[in-house]
Amino acid sequence: MQPEVPEKSQGTLTAHGRSFGSVQAEGEGAGQKSRVLKDALGVVLGEIEVRALEDAQRRKSEQGAMAEPEVRWRAFMEDARKRAVRDHLAEVLHEEIGR
């Protein structure tokens, strides 16, 4: 089974005896083949860069989703501490008033 070729690719890229992209006419010079290879490698590099950016964005999004419950938990705990302090101070105040 031959690997998929990105739609943007042009030219020919040969690896392990398989050709990818368009077929070149026989007898073309080495310069033409070199240029076609450079073009194909540029397309491949571009695809790698796009995928790397997508992966980085996905990881950032996943980290944000994982951090969100932790942020909510910390906010809840902070509110609970404030309520506990307020309740304790109210209790102490009631005791002082009762004396």
Short mmCIF file of C-alpha atoms in Angstrom, two decimals:
data_model
loop_
_atom_site.label_atom_id
_atom_site.label_comp_id
_atom_site.label_asym_id
_atom_site.label_seq_id
_atom_site.Cartn_x
_atom_site.Cartn_y
_atom_site.Cartn_z
CA MET A 1 0.00 0.00 0.00
CA GLN A 2 1.40 3.39 -1.02
CA PRO A 3 1.37 6.25 1.52
CA GLU A 4 -1.00 9.15 0.94
CA VAL A 5 0.42 12.15 -0.86
CA PRO A 6 -0.64 15.60 0.39
CA GLU A 7 -2.84 17.42 -2.13
CA LYS A 8 -0.43 20.35 -2.24
CA SER A 9 2.57 18.28 -3.33
CA GLN A 10 3.99 18.69 -6.79
CA GLY A 11 6.85 17.02 -8.54
CA THR A 12 8.34 13.63 -7.77
CA LEU A 13 9.72 12.27 -4.56
CA THR A 14 11.27 8.81 -4.71
CA ALA A 15 11.87 6.74 -1.62
CA HIS A 16 12.59 3.03 -1.44
CA GLY A 17 11.83 2.64 -5.14
CA ARG A 18 8.38 4.27 -4.95
CA SER A 19 7.44 7.48 -6.72
CA PHE A 20 5.14 10.05 -5.22
CA GLY A 21 3.56 12.94 -7.07
CA SER A 22 3.66 13.44 -10.84
CA VAL A 23 5.69 11.30 -13.21
CA GLN A 24 8.69 12.98 -14.84
CA ALA A 25 9.63 12.53 -18.46
CA GLU A 26 12.70 10.42 -18.99
CA GLY A 27 15.95 12.18 -19.83
CA GLU A 28 15.43 15.28 -17.70
CA GLY A 29 18.61 16.75 -16.30
CA ALA A 30 19.90 16.34 -12.76
CA GLY A 31 19.17 20.01 -12.10
CA GLN A 32 15.48 19.52 -12.85
CA LYS A 33 15.32 16.43 -10.65
CA SER A 34 17.11 18.26 -7.86
CA ARG A 35 14.67 21.18 -8.10
CA VAL A 36 11.69 18.82 -8.05
CA LEU A 37 13.10 17.05 -5.01
CA LYS A 38 13.67 20.39 -3.24
CA ASP A 39 10.10 21.43 -4.06
CA ALA A 40 8.73 18.15 -2.72
CA LEU A 41 10.83 18.42 0.42
CA GLY A 42 9.57 21.97 0.90
CA VAL A 43 5.99 20.72 0.73
CA VAL A 44 6.76 17.93 3.20
CA LEU A 45 8.48 20.37 5.56
CA GLY A 46 5.48 22.71 5.32
CA GLU A 47 3.13 19.86 6.21
CA ILE A 48 5.33 18.90 9.19
CA GLU A 49 5.28 22.50 10.42
CA VAL A 50 1.49 22.71 10.11
CA ARG A 51 1.05 19.45 12.01
CA ALA A 52 3.49 20.58 14.72
CA LEU A 53 1.50 23.80 15.21
CA GLU A 54 -1.77 21.85 15.36
CA ASP A 55 -0.27 19.46 17.93
CA ALA A 56 0.98 22.36 20.06
CA GLN A 57 -2.45 24.00 19.96
CA ARG A 58 -4.14 20.71 20.85
CA ARG A 59 -1.80 20.14 23.80
CA LYS A 60 -2.38 23.70 25.04
CA SER A 61 -6.14 23.22 24.79
CA GLU A 62 -5.94 19.88 26.64
CA GLN A 63 -3.80 21.43 29.39
CA GLY A 64 -6.30 24.26 29.75
CA ALA A 65 -9.15 21.80 30.01
CA MET A 66 -7.27 19.83 32.66
CA ALA A 67 -6.37 23.00 34.60
CA GLU A 68 -9.93 24.37 34.59
CA PRO A 69 -11.29 21.99 37.29
CA GLU A 70 -8.22 22.71 39.42
CA VAL A 71 -8.79 26.46 39.13
CA ARG A 72 -12.44 26.05 40.11
CA TRP A 73 -11.42 23.83 43.05
CA ARG A 74 -8.92 26.41 44.30
CA ALA A 75 -11.52 29.19 44.04
CA PHE A 76 -14.03 27.03 45.93
CA MET A 77 -11.47 26.31 48.67
CA GLU A 78 -10.60 30.02 48.97
CA ASP A 79 -14.28 30.90 49.36
CA ALA A 80 -14.70 28.13 51.95
CA ARG A 81 -11.72 29.49 53.95
CA LYS A 82 -13.18 33.01 53.88
CA ARG A 83 -16.58 31.71 55.07
CA ALA A 84 -14.91 29.69 57.84
CA VAL A 85 -12.97 32.74 59.05
CA ARG A 86 -16.09 34.93 58.87
CA ASP A 87 -18.15 32.32 60.77
CA HIS A 88 -15.41 31.98 63.41
CA LEU A 89 -15.20 35.75 63.86
CA ALA A 90 -19.00 35.96 64.15
CA GLU A 91 -18.94 33.23 66.81
CA VAL A 92 -16.21 35.03 68.78
CA LEU A 93 -18.15 38.31 68.51
CA HIS A 94 -21.33 36.64 69.83
CA GLU A 95 -19.36 35.22 72.76
CA GLU A 96 -17.93 38.66 73.56
CA ILE A 97 -21.37 40.27 73.40
CA GLY A 98 -22.78 37.57 75.69
CA ARG A 99 -20.34 38.36 78.52
#
